[in-house]
Amino acid sequence: LRGVRPDPDPYRAIRFVMTKRPSNVQGGASFFDEPEQPAVPRSDRVLIVEADGGSRGNPGPAAYGAVVRDALTSEVLAAEGLPIGRATNNVAEYRGLIAGLEMAREIDPTAALEVRMDSKLVIGQMAGRWRVKHADMKPLALQAARLRPATVTWTWVPRELNMVADTLVNRALDGDPIPRQYLLDRHG
């Protein structure tokens, strides 16, 4: 991606680490509880997903942006920024997360992830701290939960530290979308 500098990891933000899905976080079965699955050998690789979504009007014309980086080198491995039609800001945020998780899975399905977003709602819901109540977001949250790997860190970052994903959102809203592109070898 032209003009995207490596990320020197300036994040000093709140991090939620989840290596297993929480059980009974809300006094009963969690929205994300699923039957235990056999362990899959995990690579030592760590990927960073930076995702954002936005709408002009709420609801209004909406788009998302997502970037996947290698945690060691900060190199951008994949990027996407696409319009999604009329939607709320929160739906667009979830669509950005889903795109980032899909790209990360395509790059290395066994890698640990750090997901960085400026949406406290999405980070809190995916970390199991807040319930997903809105009907439009439940299927998106469930789709994201199914895409996440066994080890994931959920990090809320201020908007100014999520500028690459934010730029992809605005480009898509301005009629200059970035279709999904993998910038380095997907397997490694």
mmCIF file with all atom_site columns, C-alpha atoms in Angstrom:
data_model
loop_
_atom_site.group_PDB
_atom_site.id
_atom_site.type_symbol
_atom_site.label_atom_id
_atom_site.label_alt_id
_atom_site.label_comp_id
_atom_site.label_asym_id
_atom_site.label_entity_id
_atom_site.label_seq_id
_atom_site.pdbx_PDB_ins_code
_atom_site.Cartn_x
_atom_site.Cartn_y
_atom_site.Cartn_z
_atom_site.occupancy
_atom_site.B_iso_or_equiv
_atom_site.pdbx_formal_charge
_atom_site.auth_seq_id
_atom_site.auth_comp_id
_atom_site.auth_asym_id
_atom_site.auth_atom_id
_atom_site.pdbx_PDB_model_num
ATOM 1   C CA . LEU A 1 1   ? 0.000   0.000   0.000  1.00 0.00 ? 1   LEU A CA 1
ATOM 2   C CA . ARG A 1 2   ? 1.727   3.146   -1.151 1.00 0.00 ? 2   ARG A CA 1
ATOM 3   C CA . GLY A 1 3   ? 2.351   5.737   1.528  1.00 0.00 ? 3   GLY A CA 1
ATOM 4   C CA . VAL A 1 4   ? 1.733   3.399   4.465  1.00 0.00 ? 4   VAL A CA 1
ATOM 5   C CA . ARG A 1 5   ? 4.653   3.498   6.847  1.00 0.00 ? 5   ARG A CA 1
ATOM 6   C CA . PRO A 1 6   ? 5.491   0.597   9.169  1.00 0.00 ? 6   PRO A CA 1
ATOM 7   C CA . ASP A 1 7   ? 3.826   0.879   12.537 1.00 0.00 ? 7   ASP A CA 1
ATOM 8   C CA . PRO A 1 8   ? 6.363   1.365   15.350 1.00 0.00 ? 8   PRO A CA 1
ATOM 9   C CA . ASP A 1 9   ? 3.706   0.139   17.857 1.00 0.00 ? 9   ASP A CA 1
ATOM 10  C CA . PRO A 1 10  ? 3.066   3.416   19.706 1.00 0.00 ? 10  PRO A CA 1
ATOM 11  C CA . TYR A 1 11  ? 0.026   1.926   21.392 1.00 0.00 ? 11  TYR A CA 1
ATOM 12  C CA . ARG A 1 12  ? -0.247  2.544   25.099 1.00 0.00 ? 12  ARG A CA 1
ATOM 13  C CA . ALA A 1 13  ? -3.926  1.710   25.288 1.00 0.00 ? 13  ALA A CA 1
ATOM 14  C CA . ILE A 1 14  ? -6.253  -0.622  27.097 1.00 0.00 ? 14  ILE A CA 1
ATOM 15  C CA . ARG A 1 15  ? -5.770  -4.232  26.060 1.00 0.00 ? 15  ARG A CA 1
ATOM 16  C CA . PHE A 1 16  ? -8.115  -7.147  26.574 1.00 0.00 ? 16  PHE A CA 1
ATOM 17  C CA . VAL A 1 17  ? -6.449  -10.530 26.231 1.00 0.00 ? 17  VAL A CA 1
ATOM 18  C CA . MET A 1 18  ? -8.520  -13.612 25.683 1.00 0.00 ? 18  MET A CA 1
ATOM 19  C CA . THR A 1 19  ? -6.901  -16.974 25.064 1.00 0.00 ? 19  THR A CA 1
ATOM 20  C CA . LYS A 1 20  ? -10.126 -18.913 25.635 1.00 0.00 ? 20  LYS A CA 1
ATOM 21  C CA . ARG A 1 21  ? -13.668 -17.820 25.192 1.00 0.00 ? 21  ARG A CA 1
ATOM 22  C CA . PRO A 1 22  ? -15.090 -16.635 28.482 1.00 0.00 ? 22  PRO A CA 1
ATOM 23  C CA . SER A 1 23  ? -17.633 -18.875 30.121 1.00 0.00 ? 23  SER A CA 1
ATOM 24  C CA . ASN A 1 24  ? -20.458 -17.536 32.220 1.00 0.00 ? 24  ASN A CA 1
ATOM 25  C CA . VAL A 1 25  ? -19.150 -13.972 31.997 1.00 0.00 ? 25  VAL A CA 1
ATOM 26  C CA . GLN A 1 26  ? -22.697 -12.641 32.200 1.00 0.00 ? 26  GLN A CA 1
ATOM 27  C CA . GLY A 1 27  ? -24.093 -15.081 34.756 1.00 0.00 ? 27  GLY A CA 1
ATOM 28  C CA . GLY A 1 28  ? -25.078 -17.662 32.155 1.00 0.00 ? 28  GLY A CA 1
ATOM 29  C CA . ALA A 1 29  ? -24.091 -18.959 28.785 1.00 0.00 ? 29  ALA A CA 1
ATOM 30  C CA . SER A 1 30  ? -22.258 -16.327 26.767 1.00 0.00 ? 30  SER A CA 1
ATOM 31  C CA . PHE A 1 31  ? -23.444 -15.228 23.347 1.00 0.00 ? 31  PHE A CA 1
ATOM 32  C CA . PHE A 1 32  ? -20.196 -16.638 21.968 1.00 0.00 ? 32  PHE A CA 1
ATOM 33  C CA . ASP A 1 33  ? -20.135 -19.974 23.842 1.00 0.00 ? 33  ASP A CA 1
ATOM 34  C CA . GLU A 1 34  ? -19.573 -22.848 21.444 1.00 0.00 ? 34  GLU A CA 1
ATOM 35  C CA . PRO A 1 35  ? -18.723 -26.500 22.016 1.00 0.00 ? 35  PRO A CA 1
ATOM 36  C CA . GLU A 1 36  ? -15.036 -27.101 22.673 1.00 0.00 ? 36  GLU A CA 1
ATOM 37  C CA . GLN A 1 37  ? -13.142 -27.917 19.487 1.00 0.00 ? 37  GLN A CA 1
ATOM 38  C CA . PRO A 1 38  ? -9.965  -29.973 19.244 1.00 0.00 ? 38  PRO A CA 1
ATOM 39  C CA . ALA A 1 39  ? -6.812  -27.910 19.620 1.00 0.00 ? 39  ALA A CA 1
ATOM 40  C CA . VAL A 1 40  ? -5.170  -26.878 16.361 1.00 0.00 ? 40  VAL A CA 1
ATOM 41  C CA . PRO A 1 41  ? -1.385  -26.525 16.387 1.00 0.00 ? 41  PRO A CA 1
ATOM 42  C CA . ARG A 1 42  ? -0.617  -22.808 16.527 1.00 0.00 ? 42  ARG A CA 1
ATOM 43  C CA . SER A 1 43  ? 2.211   -21.109 14.702 1.00 0.00 ? 43  SER A CA 1
ATOM 44  C CA . ASP A 1 44  ? 4.482   -18.714 16.559 1.00 0.00 ? 44  ASP A CA 1
ATOM 45  C CA . ARG A 1 45  ? 3.395   -15.914 14.269 1.00 0.00 ? 45  ARG A CA 1
ATOM 46  C CA . VAL A 1 46  ? 1.512   -12.882 15.543 1.00 0.00 ? 46  VAL A CA 1
ATOM 47  C CA . LEU A 1 47  ? -0.542  -10.703 13.231 1.00 0.00 ? 47  LEU A CA 1
ATOM 48  C CA . ILE A 1 48  ? -2.071  -7.296  13.920 1.00 0.00 ? 48  ILE A CA 1
ATOM 49  C CA . VAL A 1 49  ? -5.513  -6.429  12.563 1.00 0.00 ? 49  VAL A CA 1
ATOM 50  C CA . GLU A 1 50  ? -6.369  -2.731  12.413 1.00 0.00 ? 50  GLU A CA 1
ATOM 51  C CA . ALA A 1 51  ? -10.024 -2.184  11.524 1.00 0.00 ? 51  ALA A CA 1
ATOM 52  C CA . ASP A 1 52  ? -12.471 0.696   11.326 1.00 0.00 ? 52  ASP A CA 1
ATOM 53  C CA . GLY A 1 53  ? -15.896 1.472   9.998  1.00 0.00 ? 53  GLY A CA 1
ATOM 54  C CA . GLY A 1 54  ? -17.887 4.612   9.518  1.00 0.00 ? 54  GLY A CA 1
ATOM 55  C CA . SER A 1 55  ? -21.051 6.104   8.150  1.00 0.00 ? 55  SER A CA 1
ATOM 56  C CA . ARG A 1 56  ? -21.988 9.568   7.008  1.00 0.00 ? 56  ARG A CA 1
ATOM 57  C CA . GLY A 1 57  ? -25.215 9.857   8.875  1.00 0.00 ? 57  GLY A CA 1
ATOM 58  C CA . ASN A 1 58  ? -26.259 7.163   11.305 1.00 0.00 ? 58  ASN A CA 1
ATOM 59  C CA . PRO A 1 59  ? -27.520 5.273   9.423  1.00 0.00 ? 59  PRO A CA 1
ATOM 60  C CA . GLY A 1 60  ? -26.128 6.570   6.175  1.00 0.00 ? 60  GLY A CA 1
ATOM 61  C CA . PRO A 1 61  ? -23.675 5.708   3.421  1.00 0.00 ? 61  PRO A CA 1
ATOM 62  C CA . ALA A 1 62  ? -21.175 3.426   5.167  1.00 0.00 ? 62  ALA A CA 1
ATOM 63  C CA . ALA A 1 63  ? -17.831 1.757   4.561  1.00 0.00 ? 63  ALA A CA 1
ATOM 64  C CA . TYR A 1 64  ? -15.116 -0.160  6.364  1.00 0.00 ? 64  TYR A CA 1
ATOM 65  C CA . GLY A 1 65  ? -11.354 -0.452  6.230  1.00 0.00 ? 65  GLY A CA 1
ATOM 66  C CA . ALA A 1 66  ? -9.038  -3.161  7.494  1.00 0.00 ? 66  ALA A CA 1
ATOM 67  C CA . VAL A 1 67  ? -5.303  -3.754  7.467  1.00 0.00 ? 67  VAL A CA 1
ATOM 68  C CA . VAL A 1 68  ? -3.310  -6.818  8.526  1.00 0.00 ? 68  VAL A CA 1
ATOM 69  C CA . ARG A 1 69  ? 0.294   -6.319  9.634  1.00 0.00 ? 69  ARG A CA 1
ATOM 70  C CA . ASP A 1 70  ? 3.082   -8.619  10.676 1.00 0.00 ? 70  ASP A CA 1
ATOM 71  C CA . ALA A 1 71  ? 3.643   -7.922  14.388 1.00 0.00 ? 71  ALA A CA 1
ATOM 72  C CA . LEU A 1 72  ? 7.442   -8.303  14.154 1.00 0.00 ? 72  LEU A CA 1
ATOM 73  C CA . THR A 1 73  ? 8.107   -6.146  11.107 1.00 0.00 ? 73  THR A CA 1
ATOM 74  C CA . SER A 1 74  ? 4.976   -3.930  11.035 1.00 0.00 ? 74  SER A CA 1
ATOM 75  C CA . GLU A 1 75  ? 4.789   -4.608  7.311  1.00 0.00 ? 75  GLU A CA 1
ATOM 76  C CA . VAL A 1 76  ? 1.333   -4.379  5.795  1.00 0.00 ? 76  VAL A CA 1
ATOM 77  C CA . LEU A 1 77  ? 0.383   -7.854  4.555  1.00 0.00 ? 77  LEU A CA 1
ATOM 78  C CA . ALA A 1 78  ? -3.175  -7.156  3.397  1.00 0.00 ? 78  ALA A CA 1
ATOM 79  C CA . ALA A 1 79  ? -5.611  -4.273  3.118  1.00 0.00 ? 79  ALA A CA 1
ATOM 80  C CA . GLU A 1 80  ? -9.193  -3.596  2.103  1.00 0.00 ? 80  GLU A CA 1
ATOM 81  C CA . GLY A 1 81  ? -11.528 -0.604  2.171  1.00 0.00 ? 81  GLY A CA 1
ATOM 82  C CA . LEU A 1 82  ? -15.013 -0.985  0.695  1.00 0.00 ? 82  LEU A CA 1
ATOM 83  C CA . PRO A 1 83  ? -18.405 0.723   0.818  1.00 0.00 ? 83  PRO A CA 1
ATOM 84  C CA . ILE A 1 84  ? -21.288 -1.344  2.229  1.00 0.00 ? 84  ILE A CA 1
ATOM 85  C CA . GLY A 1 85  ? -24.290 0.792   1.312  1.00 0.00 ? 85  GLY A CA 1
ATOM 86  C CA . ARG A 1 86  ? -26.568 2.278   3.955  1.00 0.00 ? 86  ARG A CA 1
ATOM 87  C CA . ALA A 1 87  ? -25.726 1.122   7.485  1.00 0.00 ? 87  ALA A CA 1
ATOM 88  C CA . THR A 1 88  ? -25.030 2.347   10.995 1.00 0.00 ? 88  THR A CA 1
ATOM 89  C CA . ASN A 1 89  ? -21.562 3.183   12.202 1.00 0.00 ? 89  ASN A CA 1
ATOM 90  C CA . ASN A 1 90  ? -21.529 0.133   14.503 1.00 0.00 ? 90  ASN A CA 1
ATOM 91  C CA . VAL A 1 91  ? -22.478 -2.239  11.680 1.00 0.00 ? 91  VAL A CA 1
ATOM 92  C CA . ALA A 1 92  ? -19.648 -0.737  9.591  1.00 0.00 ? 92  ALA A CA 1
ATOM 93  C CA . GLU A 1 93  ? -17.206 -1.246  12.493 1.00 0.00 ? 93  GLU A CA 1
ATOM 94  C CA . TYR A 1 94  ? -18.151 -4.931  12.689 1.00 0.00 ? 94  TYR A CA 1
ATOM 95  C CA . ARG A 1 95  ? -17.802 -5.313  8.912  1.00 0.00 ? 95  ARG A CA 1
ATOM 96  C CA . GLY A 1 96  ? -14.264 -3.903  9.175  1.00 0.00 ? 96  GLY A CA 1
ATOM 97  C CA . LEU A 1 97  ? -13.439 -6.363  11.942 1.00 0.00 ? 97  LEU A CA 1
ATOM 98  C CA . ILE A 1 98  ? -14.807 -9.278  9.905  1.00 0.00 ? 98  ILE A CA 1
ATOM 99  C CA . ALA A 1 99  ? -12.760 -8.260  6.851  1.00 0.00 ? 99  ALA A CA 1
ATOM 100 C CA . GLY A 1 100 ? -9.605  -8.026  8.970  1.00 0.00 ? 100 GLY A CA 1
ATOM 101 C CA . LEU A 1 101 ? -10.220 -11.418 10.570 1.00 0.00 ? 101 LEU A CA 1
ATOM 102 C CA . GLU A 1 102 ? -10.857 -13.009 7.160  1.00 0.00 ? 102 GLU A CA 1
ATOM 103 C CA . MET A 1 103 ? -7.623  -11.603 5.743  1.00 0.00 ? 103 MET A CA 1
ATOM 104 C CA . ALA A 1 104 ? -5.630  -12.686 8.819  1.00 0.00 ? 104 ALA A CA 1
ATOM 105 C CA . ARG A 1 105 ? -7.072  -16.197 8.568  1.00 0.00 ? 105 ARG A CA 1
ATOM 106 C CA . GLU A 1 106 ? -6.110  -16.345 4.893  1.00 0.00 ? 106 GLU A CA 1
ATOM 107 C CA . ILE A 1 107 ? -2.546  -15.263 5.721  1.00 0.00 ? 107 ILE A CA 1
ATOM 108 C CA . ASP A 1 108 ? -2.043  -17.669 8.650  1.00 0.00 ? 108 ASP A CA 1
ATOM 109 C CA . PRO A 1 109 ? -5.059  -19.414 10.202 1.00 0.00 ? 109 PRO A CA 1
ATOM 110 C CA . THR A 1 110 ? -3.076  -20.472 13.287 1.00 0.00 ? 110 THR A CA 1
ATOM 111 C CA . ALA A 1 111 ? -1.432  -17.134 14.089 1.00 0.00 ? 111 ALA A CA 1
ATOM 112 C CA . ALA A 1 112 ? -2.226  -15.270 17.292 1.00 0.00 ? 112 ALA A CA 1
ATOM 113 C CA . LEU A 1 113 ? -3.896  -11.911 16.679 1.00 0.00 ? 113 LEU A CA 1
ATOM 114 C CA . GLU A 1 114 ? -3.959  -8.481  18.186 1.00 0.00 ? 114 GLU A CA 1
ATOM 115 C CA . VAL A 1 115 ? -7.046  -6.615  17.013 1.00 0.00 ? 115 VAL A CA 1
ATOM 116 C CA . ARG A 1 116 ? -6.819  -2.824  17.260 1.00 0.00 ? 116 ARG A CA 1
ATOM 117 C CA . MET A 1 117 ? -9.939  -0.710  16.818 1.00 0.00 ? 117 MET A CA 1
ATOM 118 C CA . ASP A 1 118 ? -11.169 2.693   17.944 1.00 0.00 ? 118 ASP A CA 1
ATOM 119 C CA . SER A 1 119 ? -14.633 1.277   18.674 1.00 0.00 ? 119 SER A CA 1
ATOM 120 C CA . LYS A 1 120 ? -14.992 0.702   22.415 1.00 0.00 ? 120 LYS A CA 1
ATOM 121 C CA . LEU A 1 121 ? -18.307 -1.022  21.737 1.00 0.00 ? 121 LEU A CA 1
ATOM 122 C CA . VAL A 1 122 ? -16.913 -3.656  19.368 1.00 0.00 ? 122 VAL A CA 1
ATOM 123 C CA . ILE A 1 123 ? -13.783 -4.263  21.460 1.00 0.00 ? 123 ILE A CA 1
ATOM 124 C CA . GLY A 1 124 ? -15.850 -4.577  24.650 1.00 0.00 ? 124 GLY A CA 1
ATOM 125 C CA . GLN A 1 125 ? -18.362 -6.923  23.041 1.00 0.00 ? 125 GLN A CA 1
ATOM 126 C CA . MET A 1 126 ? -15.771 -9.157  21.398 1.00 0.00 ? 126 MET A CA 1
ATOM 127 C CA . ALA A 1 127 ? -13.736 -9.331  24.639 1.00 0.00 ? 127 ALA A CA 1
ATOM 128 C CA . GLY A 1 128 ? -16.878 -10.536 26.409 1.00 0.00 ? 128 GLY A CA 1
ATOM 129 C CA . ARG A 1 129 ? -17.207 -7.500  28.683 1.00 0.00 ? 129 ARG A CA 1
ATOM 130 C CA . TRP A 1 130 ? -20.452 -6.216  27.118 1.00 0.00 ? 130 TRP A CA 1
ATOM 131 C CA . ARG A 1 131 ? -23.437 -8.062  25.720 1.00 0.00 ? 131 ARG A CA 1
ATOM 132 C CA . VAL A 1 132 ? -24.493 -7.762  22.091 1.00 0.00 ? 132 VAL A CA 1
ATOM 133 C CA . LYS A 1 133 ? -28.072 -6.539  22.329 1.00 0.00 ? 133 LYS A CA 1
ATOM 134 C CA . HIS A 1 134 ? -28.880 -4.962  18.961 1.00 0.00 ? 134 HIS A CA 1
ATOM 135 C CA . ALA A 1 135 ? -30.465 -7.379  16.488 1.00 0.00 ? 135 ALA A CA 1
ATOM 136 C CA . ASP A 1 136 ? -28.494 -6.009  13.506 1.00 0.00 ? 136 ASP A CA 1
ATOM 137 C CA . MET A 1 137 ? -25.178 -6.625  15.254 1.00 0.00 ? 137 MET A CA 1
ATOM 138 C CA . LYS A 1 138 ? -25.786 -10.121 16.664 1.00 0.00 ? 138 LYS A CA 1
ATOM 139 C CA . PRO A 1 139 ? -25.136 -11.991 13.387 1.00 0.00 ? 139 PRO A CA 1
ATOM 140 C CA . LEU A 1 140 ? -22.064 -9.838  12.702 1.00 0.00 ? 140 LEU A CA 1
ATOM 141 C CA . ALA A 1 141 ? -20.678 -10.450 16.204 1.00 0.00 ? 141 ALA A CA 1
ATOM 142 C CA . LEU A 1 142 ? -21.276 -14.164 15.822 1.00 0.00 ? 142 LEU A CA 1
ATOM 143 C CA . GLN A 1 143 ? -19.535 -14.195 12.426 1.00 0.00 ? 143 GLN A CA 1
ATOM 144 C CA . ALA A 1 144 ? -16.547 -12.349 13.911 1.00 0.00 ? 144 ALA A CA 1
ATOM 145 C CA . ALA A 1 145 ? -16.445 -14.755 16.863 1.00 0.00 ? 145 ALA A CA 1
ATOM 146 C CA . ARG A 1 146 ? -16.304 -17.719 14.490 1.00 0.00 ? 146 ARG A CA 1
ATOM 147 C CA . LEU A 1 147 ? -13.414 -16.161 12.563 1.00 0.00 ? 147 LEU A CA 1
ATOM 148 C CA . ARG A 1 148 ? -11.222 -15.299 15.518 1.00 0.00 ? 148 ARG A CA 1
ATOM 149 C CA . PRO A 1 149 ? -8.323  -17.602 16.378 1.00 0.00 ? 149 PRO A CA 1
ATOM 150 C CA . ALA A 1 150 ? -7.780  -19.300 19.726 1.00 0.00 ? 150 ALA A CA 1
ATOM 151 C CA . THR A 1 151 ? -5.470  -16.516 20.911 1.00 0.00 ? 151 THR A CA 1
ATOM 152 C CA . VAL A 1 152 ? -6.556  -12.943 20.393 1.00 0.00 ? 152 VAL A CA 1
ATOM 153 C CA . THR A 1 153 ? -5.842  -9.663  22.152 1.00 0.00 ? 153 THR A CA 1
ATOM 154 C CA . TRP A 1 154 ? -8.539  -6.990  21.853 1.00 0.00 ? 154 TRP A CA 1
ATOM 155 C CA . THR A 1 155 ? -7.028  -3.491  21.995 1.00 0.00 ? 155 THR A CA 1
ATOM 156 C CA . TRP A 1 156 ? -8.955  -0.237  21.989 1.00 0.00 ? 156 TRP A CA 1
ATOM 157 C CA . VAL A 1 157 ? -6.886  2.565   20.449 1.00 0.00 ? 157 VAL A CA 1
ATOM 158 C CA . PRO A 1 158 ? -7.627  6.270   20.067 1.00 0.00 ? 158 PRO A CA 1
ATOM 159 C CA . ARG A 1 159 ? -8.796  7.298   16.607 1.00 0.00 ? 159 ARG A CA 1
ATOM 160 C CA . GLU A 1 160 ? -5.507  9.026   15.789 1.00 0.00 ? 160 GLU A CA 1
ATOM 161 C CA . LEU A 1 161 ? -3.698  5.696   16.227 1.00 0.00 ? 161 LEU A CA 1
ATOM 162 C CA . ASN A 1 162 ? -6.054  3.957   13.800 1.00 0.00 ? 162 ASN A CA 1
ATOM 163 C CA . MET A 1 163 ? -5.432  6.275   10.858 1.00 0.00 ? 163 MET A CA 1
ATOM 164 C CA . VAL A 1 164 ? -4.601  3.687   8.178  1.00 0.00 ? 164 VAL A CA 1
ATOM 165 C CA . ALA A 1 165 ? -7.924  1.878   8.602  1.00 0.00 ? 165 ALA A CA 1
ATOM 166 C CA . ASP A 1 166 ? -9.717  5.236   8.945  1.00 0.00 ? 166 ASP A CA 1
ATOM 167 C CA . THR A 1 167 ? -8.147  6.422   5.681  1.00 0.00 ? 167 THR A CA 1
ATOM 168 C CA . LEU A 1 168 ? -9.399  3.277   3.918  1.00 0.00 ? 168 LEU A CA 1
ATOM 169 C CA . VAL A 1 169 ? -12.928 3.975   5.221  1.00 0.00 ? 169 VAL A CA 1
ATOM 170 C CA . ASN A 1 170 ? -12.868 7.566   3.950  1.00 0.00 ? 170 ASN A CA 1
ATOM 171 C CA . ARG A 1 171 ? -11.439 6.583   0.571  1.00 0.00 ? 171 ARG A CA 1
ATOM 172 C CA . ALA A 1 172 ? -14.248 4.050   0.145  1.00 0.00 ? 172 ALA A CA 1
ATOM 173 C CA . LEU A 1 173 ? -16.868 6.636   1.145  1.00 0.00 ? 173 LEU A CA 1
ATOM 174 C CA . ASP A 1 174 ? -15.330 9.135   -1.286 1.00 0.00 ? 174 ASP A CA 1
ATOM 175 C CA . GLY A 1 175 ? -15.627 6.700   -4.210 1.00 0.00 ? 175 GLY A CA 1
ATOM 176 C CA . ASP A 1 176 ? -12.048 5.404   -4.225 1.00 0.00 ? 176 ASP A CA 1
ATOM 177 C CA . PRO A 1 177 ? -12.394 1.912   -2.678 1.00 0.00 ? 177 PRO A CA 1
ATOM 178 C CA . ILE A 1 178 ? -9.475  -0.447  -2.148 1.00 0.00 ? 178 ILE A CA 1
ATOM 179 C CA . PRO A 1 179 ? -10.468 -4.016  -3.035 1.00 0.00 ? 179 PRO A CA 1
ATOM 180 C CA . ARG A 1 180 ? -8.905  -6.764  -0.934 1.00 0.00 ? 180 ARG A CA 1
ATOM 181 C CA . GLN A 1 181 ? -5.233  -7.085  -1.732 1.00 0.00 ? 181 GLN A CA 1
ATOM 182 C CA . TYR A 1 182 ? -2.502  -9.215  -0.250 1.00 0.00 ? 182 TYR A CA 1
ATOM 183 C CA . LEU A 1 183 ? 0.789   -7.377  -0.419 1.00 0.00 ? 183 LEU A CA 1
ATOM 184 C CA . LEU A 1 184 ? 3.147   -10.170 0.584  1.00 0.00 ? 184 LEU A CA 1
ATOM 185 C CA . ASP A 1 185 ? 3.196   -13.957 0.302  1.00 0.00 ? 185 ASP A CA 1
ATOM 186 C CA . ARG A 1 186 ? 0.127   -15.209 2.157  1.00 0.00 ? 186 ARG A CA 1
ATOM 187 C CA . HIS A 1 187 ? 1.814   -18.208 3.676  1.00 0.00 ? 187 HIS A CA 1
ATOM 188 C CA . GLY A 1 188 ? 4.668   -16.547 5.055  1.00 0.00 ? 188 GLY A CA 1
#
